[in-house]
mmCIF file of C-alpha atoms in Angstrom:
data_model
loop_
_atom_site.group_PDB
_atom_site.id
_atom_site.type_symbol
_atom_site.label_atom_id
_atom_site.label_comp_id
_atom_site.label_asym_id
_atom_site.label_seq_id
_atom_site.Cartn_x
_atom_site.Cartn_y
_atom_site.Cartn_z
ATOM 1 C CA MET W 1 -28.094 -12.844 6.584
ATOM 2 C CA VAL W 2 -26.327 -15.682 5.044
ATOM 3 C CA ASP W 3 -28.683 -18.602 4.283
ATOM 4 C CA ALA W 4 -26.139 -21.372 3.575
ATOM 5 C CA ALA W 5 -23.550 -19.994 5.841
ATOM 6 C CA PRO W 6 -21.027 -22.764 6.969
ATOM 7 C CA PRO W 7 -21.397 -24.125 10.711
ATOM 8 C CA LEU W 8 -18.387 -21.848 12.115
ATOM 9 C CA ALA W 9 -19.575 -18.787 10.225
ATOM 10 C CA SER W 10 -23.292 -19.342 11.383
ATOM 11 C CA GLU W 11 -21.999 -19.611 15.024
ATOM 12 C CA VAL W 12 -19.700 -16.615 14.824
ATOM 13 C CA LEU W 13 -22.508 -14.481 13.417
ATOM 14 C CA ALA W 14 -25.030 -15.509 15.988
ATOM 15 C CA ARG W 15 -22.500 -14.774 18.769
ATOM 16 C CA LEU W 16 -21.644 -11.506 17.272
ATOM 17 C CA THR W 17 -24.933 -10.142 17.081
ATOM 18 C CA THR W 18 -25.716 -11.101 20.602
ATOM 19 C CA VAL W 19 -22.579 -9.899 22.109
ATOM 20 C CA TYR W 20 -22.655 -6.500 20.247
ATOM 21 C CA ALA W 21 -26.158 -5.848 20.789
ATOM 22 C CA ALA W 22 -25.554 -6.173 24.546
ATOM 23 C CA ALA W 23 -22.984 -3.794 24.575
ATOM 24 C CA ALA W 24 -24.533 -1.006 22.372
ATOM 25 C CA ASP W 25 -24.525 2.248 23.741
ATOM 26 C CA PRO W 26 -26.859 4.578 21.774
ATOM 27 C CA ALA W 27 -25.561 7.915 22.770
ATOM 28 C CA ARG W 28 -22.030 6.904 21.882
ATOM 29 C CA GLY W 29 -23.340 5.472 18.871
ATOM 30 C CA ALA W 30 -25.011 8.856 17.829
ATOM 31 C CA GLN W 31 -21.460 10.490 18.325
ATOM 32 C CA MET W 32 -19.708 8.006 16.304
ATOM 33 C CA ALA W 33 -22.080 8.227 13.649
ATOM 34 C CA ALA W 34 -21.784 12.236 13.380
ATOM 35 C CA TYR W 35 -18.135 11.688 13.203
ATOM 36 C CA MET W 36 -18.356 9.745 10.007
ATOM 37 C CA ARG W 37 -20.854 12.289 8.686
ATOM 38 C CA ASP W 38 -23.778 9.925 9.455
ATOM 39 C CA ARG W 39 -23.014 7.843 6.571
ATOM 40 C CA PHE W 40 -23.746 4.718 8.730
ATOM 41 C CA PRO W 41 -25.410 4.056 12.136
ATOM 42 C CA PHE W 42 -23.195 2.838 14.879
ATOM 43 C CA LEU W 43 -23.944 0.744 17.821
ATOM 44 C CA GLY W 44 -21.611 2.899 20.014
ATOM 45 C CA ILE W 45 -18.870 0.326 20.697
ATOM 46 C CA GLN W 46 -15.276 1.728 20.732
ATOM 47 C CA ALA W 47 -12.214 0.114 19.424
ATOM 48 C CA PRO W 48 -10.839 -0.778 22.622
ATOM 49 C CA ALA W 49 -14.239 -2.537 23.820
ATOM 50 C CA ARG W 50 -14.568 -4.097 20.421
ATOM 51 C CA ALA W 51 -11.260 -5.945 20.861
ATOM 52 C CA VAL W 52 -12.452 -7.408 24.053
ATOM 53 C CA LEU W 53 -15.797 -8.317 22.559
ATOM 54 C CA GLY W 54 -14.292 -9.759 19.500
ATOM 55 C CA ARG W 55 -12.044 -12.183 21.475
ATOM 56 C CA GLN W 56 -15.509 -13.152 23.454
ATOM 57 C CA VAL W 57 -17.112 -13.932 20.110
ATOM 58 C CA LEU W 58 -14.412 -16.118 19.041
ATOM 59 C CA ALA W 59 -13.548 -17.922 22.067
ATOM 60 C CA GLY W 60 -13.397 -21.693 21.584
ATOM 61 C CA LEU W 61 -13.965 -21.664 18.052
ATOM 62 C CA GLY W 62 -11.892 -23.389 15.555
ATOM 63 C CA ARG W 63 -9.802 -21.843 12.711
ATOM 64 C CA PRO W 64 -11.959 -20.698 9.584
ATOM 65 C CA ASP W 65 -11.735 -21.613 6.225
ATOM 66 C CA GLU W 66 -12.217 -19.420 3.266
ATOM 67 C CA ALA W 67 -15.944 -20.353 2.985
ATOM 68 C CA ASP W 68 -16.241 -19.112 6.566
ATOM 69 C CA LEU W 69 -14.410 -15.751 5.896
ATOM 70 C CA ARG W 70 -16.769 -15.130 3.062
ATOM 71 C CA ALA W 71 -19.742 -16.107 4.885
ATOM 72 C CA VAL W 72 -18.907 -13.888 7.937
ATOM 73 C CA ALA W 73 -17.722 -10.919 5.877
ATOM 74 C CA VAL W 74 -20.959 -10.850 3.664
ATOM 75 C CA GLY W 75 -22.858 -11.400 6.676
ATOM 76 C CA CYS W 76 -21.490 -8.478 8.655
ATOM 77 C CA TRP W 77 -21.915 -6.383 5.362
ATOM 78 C CA THR W 78 -25.571 -7.038 5.533
ATOM 79 C CA LEU W 79 -25.988 -5.621 9.169
ATOM 80 C CA PRO W 80 -26.777 -1.952 9.331
ATOM 81 C CA GLU W 81 -24.300 -0.787 12.347
ATOM 82 C CA ARG W 82 -20.732 -0.296 11.335
ATOM 83 C CA GLU W 83 -19.007 -2.072 14.076
ATOM 84 C CA TYR W 84 -20.139 -5.460 12.229
ATOM 85 C CA GLN W 85 -18.131 -4.504 9.322
ATOM 86 C CA TYR W 86 -15.198 -3.302 11.530
ATOM 87 C CA PHE W 87 -15.454 -6.950 13.055
ATOM 88 C CA ALA W 88 -15.135 -8.524 9.565
ATOM 89 C CA CYS W 89 -12.127 -6.348 8.356
ATOM 90 C CA ASP W 90 -10.226 -7.299 11.590
ATOM 91 C CA TRP W 91 -11.176 -11.139 11.235
ATOM 92 C CA LEU W 92 -9.980 -11.015 7.419
ATOM 93 C CA ARG W 93 -6.946 -9.230 8.368
ATOM 94 C CA ARG W 94 -6.003 -12.072 10.867
ATOM 95 C CA HIS W 95 -6.623 -14.550 8.605
ATOM 96 C CA ALA W 96 -5.652 -13.131 4.987
ATOM 97 C CA ARG W 97 -3.266 -16.153 4.522
ATOM 98 C CA VAL W 98 -6.274 -18.700 4.435
ATOM 99 C CA CYS W 99 -7.463 -17.057 1.202
ATOM 100 C CA SER W 100 -7.036 -18.055 -2.152
ATOM 101 C CA ALA W 101 -6.680 -15.841 -5.351
ATOM 102 C CA GLY W 102 -10.404 -16.292 -5.978
ATOM 103 C CA PHE W 103 -11.320 -14.229 -2.711
ATOM 104 C CA LEU W 104 -10.393 -11.234 -4.385
ATOM 105 C CA SER W 105 -14.044 -11.158 -5.678
ATOM 106 C CA THR W 106 -15.359 -11.216 -2.397
ATOM 107 C CA ALA W 107 -12.832 -8.399 -1.555
ATOM 108 C CA ARG W 108 -14.146 -6.321 -4.567
ATOM 109 C CA GLU W 109 -17.597 -7.036 -3.491
ATOM 110 C CA LEU W 110 -16.715 -5.661 0.039
ATOM 111 C CA ILE W 111 -14.988 -2.553 -1.242
ATOM 112 C CA THR W 112 -17.747 -1.533 -3.647
ATOM 113 C CA THR W 113 -20.393 -1.938 -0.852
ATOM 114 C CA ARG W 114 -21.142 0.387 2.043
ATOM 115 C CA SER W 115 -17.957 2.223 0.894
ATOM 116 C CA TRP W 116 -16.134 4.622 3.089
ATOM 117 C CA TRP W 117 -12.502 5.016 4.108
ATOM 118 C CA ASP W 118 -12.941 3.341 7.552
ATOM 119 C CA THR W 119 -13.196 -0.238 5.842
ATOM 120 C CA ILE W 120 -11.447 0.286 2.280
ATOM 121 C CA ASP W 121 -8.239 1.069 3.955
ATOM 122 C CA PRO W 122 -7.842 -2.063 6.122
ATOM 123 C CA LEU W 123 -9.479 -4.341 3.050
ATOM 124 C CA ALA W 124 -6.726 -2.621 0.914
ATOM 125 C CA VAL W 125 -3.732 -2.917 3.017
ATOM 126 C CA HIS W 126 -4.518 -6.249 4.991
ATOM 127 C CA LEU W 127 -6.564 -8.288 2.741
ATOM 128 C CA VAL W 128 -5.957 -7.076 -0.916
ATOM 129 C CA GLY W 129 -2.359 -6.415 -0.401
ATOM 130 C CA PRO W 130 -1.468 -10.017 1.323
ATOM 131 C CA LEU W 131 -3.736 -11.608 -1.540
ATOM 132 C CA VAL W 132 -1.628 -10.137 -4.435
ATOM 133 C CA ALA W 133 1.618 -10.816 -2.574
ATOM 134 C CA ALA W 134 0.719 -14.335 -2.171
ATOM 135 C CA HIS W 135 -0.791 -14.700 -5.735
ATOM 136 C CA PRO W 136 1.163 -12.670 -8.225
ATOM 137 C CA GLU W 137 -1.429 -13.656 -11.076
ATOM 138 C CA LEU W 138 -3.688 -11.008 -9.370
ATOM 139 C CA VAL W 139 -1.382 -8.261 -10.338
ATOM 140 C CA PRO W 140 -3.378 -7.627 -13.507
ATOM 141 C CA ALA W 141 -6.595 -7.001 -11.616
ATOM 142 C CA MET W 142 -4.815 -4.250 -9.706
ATOM 143 C CA ASP W 143 -3.881 -2.712 -13.241
ATOM 144 C CA GLY W 144 -7.328 -3.054 -13.911
ATOM 145 C CA TRP W 145 -8.659 -1.396 -10.478
ATOM 146 C CA ILE W 146 -6.340 1.638 -10.922
ATOM 147 C CA GLY W 147 -8.407 2.741 -14.071
ATOM 148 C CA ASP W 148 -11.844 2.016 -12.708
ATOM 149 C CA ASP W 149 -14.514 4.362 -12.400
ATOM 150 C CA ASP W 150 -15.139 3.388 -8.551
ATOM 151 C CA PRO W 151 -12.776 5.941 -6.796
ATOM 152 C CA TRP W 152 -12.495 3.109 -3.855
ATOM 153 C CA LEU W 153 -11.212 0.608 -6.127
ATOM 154 C CA VAL W 154 -8.678 3.164 -7.349
ATOM 155 C CA ARG W 155 -7.635 3.802 -3.806
ATOM 156 C CA THR W 156 -7.223 0.425 -3.033
ATOM 157 C CA ALA W 157 -4.873 -0.285 -5.995
ATOM 158 C CA VAL W 158 -2.808 2.618 -4.974
ATOM 159 C CA LEU W 159 -2.552 1.209 -1.325
ATOM 160 C CA HIS W 160 -2.536 -2.478 -1.602
ATOM 161 C CA GLN W 161 1.381 -2.392 -1.782
ATOM 162 C CA LEU W 162 1.489 -0.167 1.535
ATOM 163 C CA GLY W 163 3.039 -2.840 3.846
ATOM 164 C CA TYR W 164 5.322 -4.334 1.081
ATOM 165 C CA ARG W 165 8.467 -2.443 2.033
ATOM 166 C CA GLU W 166 11.443 -3.656 0.219
ATOM 167 C CA ALA W 167 9.240 -5.950 -1.876
ATOM 168 C CA THR W 168 7.353 -3.048 -3.178
ATOM 169 C CA ASP W 169 7.108 -2.799 -7.024
ATOM 170 C CA ALA W 170 8.014 0.856 -7.079
ATOM 171 C CA GLY W 171 7.779 1.015 -10.972
ATOM 172 C CA ARG W 172 4.036 0.014 -10.536
ATOM 173 C CA LEU W 173 3.309 2.146 -7.891
ATOM 174 C CA PHE W 174 4.751 5.253 -9.390
ATOM 175 C CA ARG W 175 2.629 4.323 -12.541
ATOM 176 C CA TYR W 176 -0.449 4.246 -10.734
ATOM 177 C CA CYS W 177 0.246 7.422 -8.910
ATOM 178 C CA VAL W 178 1.144 8.993 -12.378
ATOM 179 C CA ARG W 179 -1.850 7.657 -13.874
ATOM 180 C CA GLN W 180 -4.449 8.819 -11.263
ATOM 181 C CA ALA W 181 -2.451 12.139 -10.445
ATOM 182 C CA GLY W 182 -5.360 14.226 -11.476
ATOM 183 C CA HIS W 183 -8.094 12.346 -9.804
ATOM 184 C CA PRO W 184 -11.027 14.475 -8.803
ATOM 185 C CA ASP W 185 -11.421 12.405 -5.380
ATOM 186 C CA PHE W 186 -10.001 13.641 -2.307
ATOM 187 C CA PHE W 187 -9.452 10.184 -1.004
ATOM 188 C CA VAL W 188 -7.610 9.063 -4.093
ATOM 189 C CA ARG W 189 -5.221 12.256 -3.966
ATOM 190 C CA LYS W 190 -4.704 11.427 -0.338
ATOM 191 C CA ALA W 191 -4.027 7.745 -0.863
ATOM 192 C CA ILE W 192 -1.237 8.502 -3.453
ATOM 193 C CA GLY W 193 0.528 10.801 -1.142
ATOM 194 C CA TRP W 194 0.144 8.245 1.687
ATOM 195 C CA ALA W 195 1.460 5.453 -0.382
ATOM 196 C CA LEU W 196 4.613 7.559 -1.623
ATOM 197 C CA ARG W 197 4.939 8.747 1.739
ATOM 198 C CA GLU W 198 5.133 4.909 3.133
ATOM 199 C CA TYR W 199 7.513 3.935 0.199
ATOM 200 C CA ALA W 200 9.866 6.764 1.131
ATOM 201 C CA ARG W 201 10.496 4.787 4.472
ATOM 202 C CA THR W 202 12.322 2.120 2.078
ATOM 203 C CA ASP W 203 13.582 4.492 -0.554
ATOM 204 C CA PRO W 204 13.465 8.102 0.076
ATOM 205 C CA GLU W 205 15.597 9.229 -2.820
ATOM 206 C CA ALA W 206 13.268 7.350 -5.314
ATOM 207 C CA VAL W 207 10.198 9.353 -3.774
ATOM 208 C CA ARG W 208 11.755 12.623 -3.762
ATOM 209 C CA ALA W 209 13.131 12.003 -7.354
ATOM 210 C CA PHE W 210 9.576 10.943 -8.329
ATOM 211 C CA VAL W 211 7.840 13.816 -6.900
ATOM 212 C CA VAL W 212 10.226 16.512 -8.610
ATOM 213 C CA ALA W 213 9.705 14.919 -11.975
ATOM 214 C CA HIS W 214 5.980 14.871 -11.631
ATOM 215 C CA ARG W 215 5.268 17.964 -9.452
ATOM 216 C CA SER W 216 3.362 19.533 -12.232
ATOM 217 C CA ARG W 217 0.911 16.675 -12.301
ATOM 218 C CA LEU W 218 0.537 15.681 -8.782
ATOM 219 C CA ALA W 219 -2.050 17.386 -6.730
ATOM 220 C CA PRO W 220 -0.352 19.604 -3.979
ATOM 221 C CA LEU W 221 -1.980 17.420 -1.285
ATOM 222 C CA SER W 222 -0.245 14.244 -2.829
ATOM 223 C CA ALA W 223 3.108 15.942 -3.207
ATOM 224 C CA ARG W 224 2.883 17.311 0.352
ATOM 225 C CA GLU W 225 2.100 14.050 1.950
ATOM 226 C CA ALA W 226 4.624 11.981 -0.096
ATOM 227 C CA LEU W 227 7.579 14.311 0.930
ATOM 228 C CA ARG W 228 6.319 14.863 4.654
ATOM 229 C CA ASN W 229 9.010 12.989 6.381
ATOM 230 C CA ILE W 230 11.917 13.415 3.722
ATOM 231 C CA GLY W 231 11.776 17.295 2.654
#
């Protein structure tokens, strides 16, 4: 997995693989894989059970540092079954405040590897978002990601302010949405609508005015999602 993992990370990975393997349900795993278009194999552990097993894995262990978080995340990303990546996303969400600005490179590695919406969204909202909020010097990186050829980096840039509420940089959000309004990827167009809809909880008039001004450029999906709760 990870050759030089710190002791805590090594213990987490050892426990995780043991506990998850014992709870595997191949029949359910096949159903879960089919739901996700067979992009990844699954052990067959559903979310409620994962939460219980996750607590079992971490019981009695200390708080991780940044090196632990990286080692566990990268280790989980090397394992084939998707539940391991879900564990990593949950652990990173819980401890995002531990991470320095330099952790963005790890986030990018995870986002661009074994990529699909089910890991991209928690990484965007609960890891990249807090990183950028805590380290404003990372904003230029988001300005770069919004123009990247990788649609998952674009989606992340669009979504990373999702939990900011009143702290949202609306100008930047709107610029990102305009820049990628015609993106050919469904998940980018959906993200634009989602981000605008979420910001509409804070400033519905600004979102309505934005959609009216840019309706000819926005995909119908994006506009519809943006206005879903405000008309």
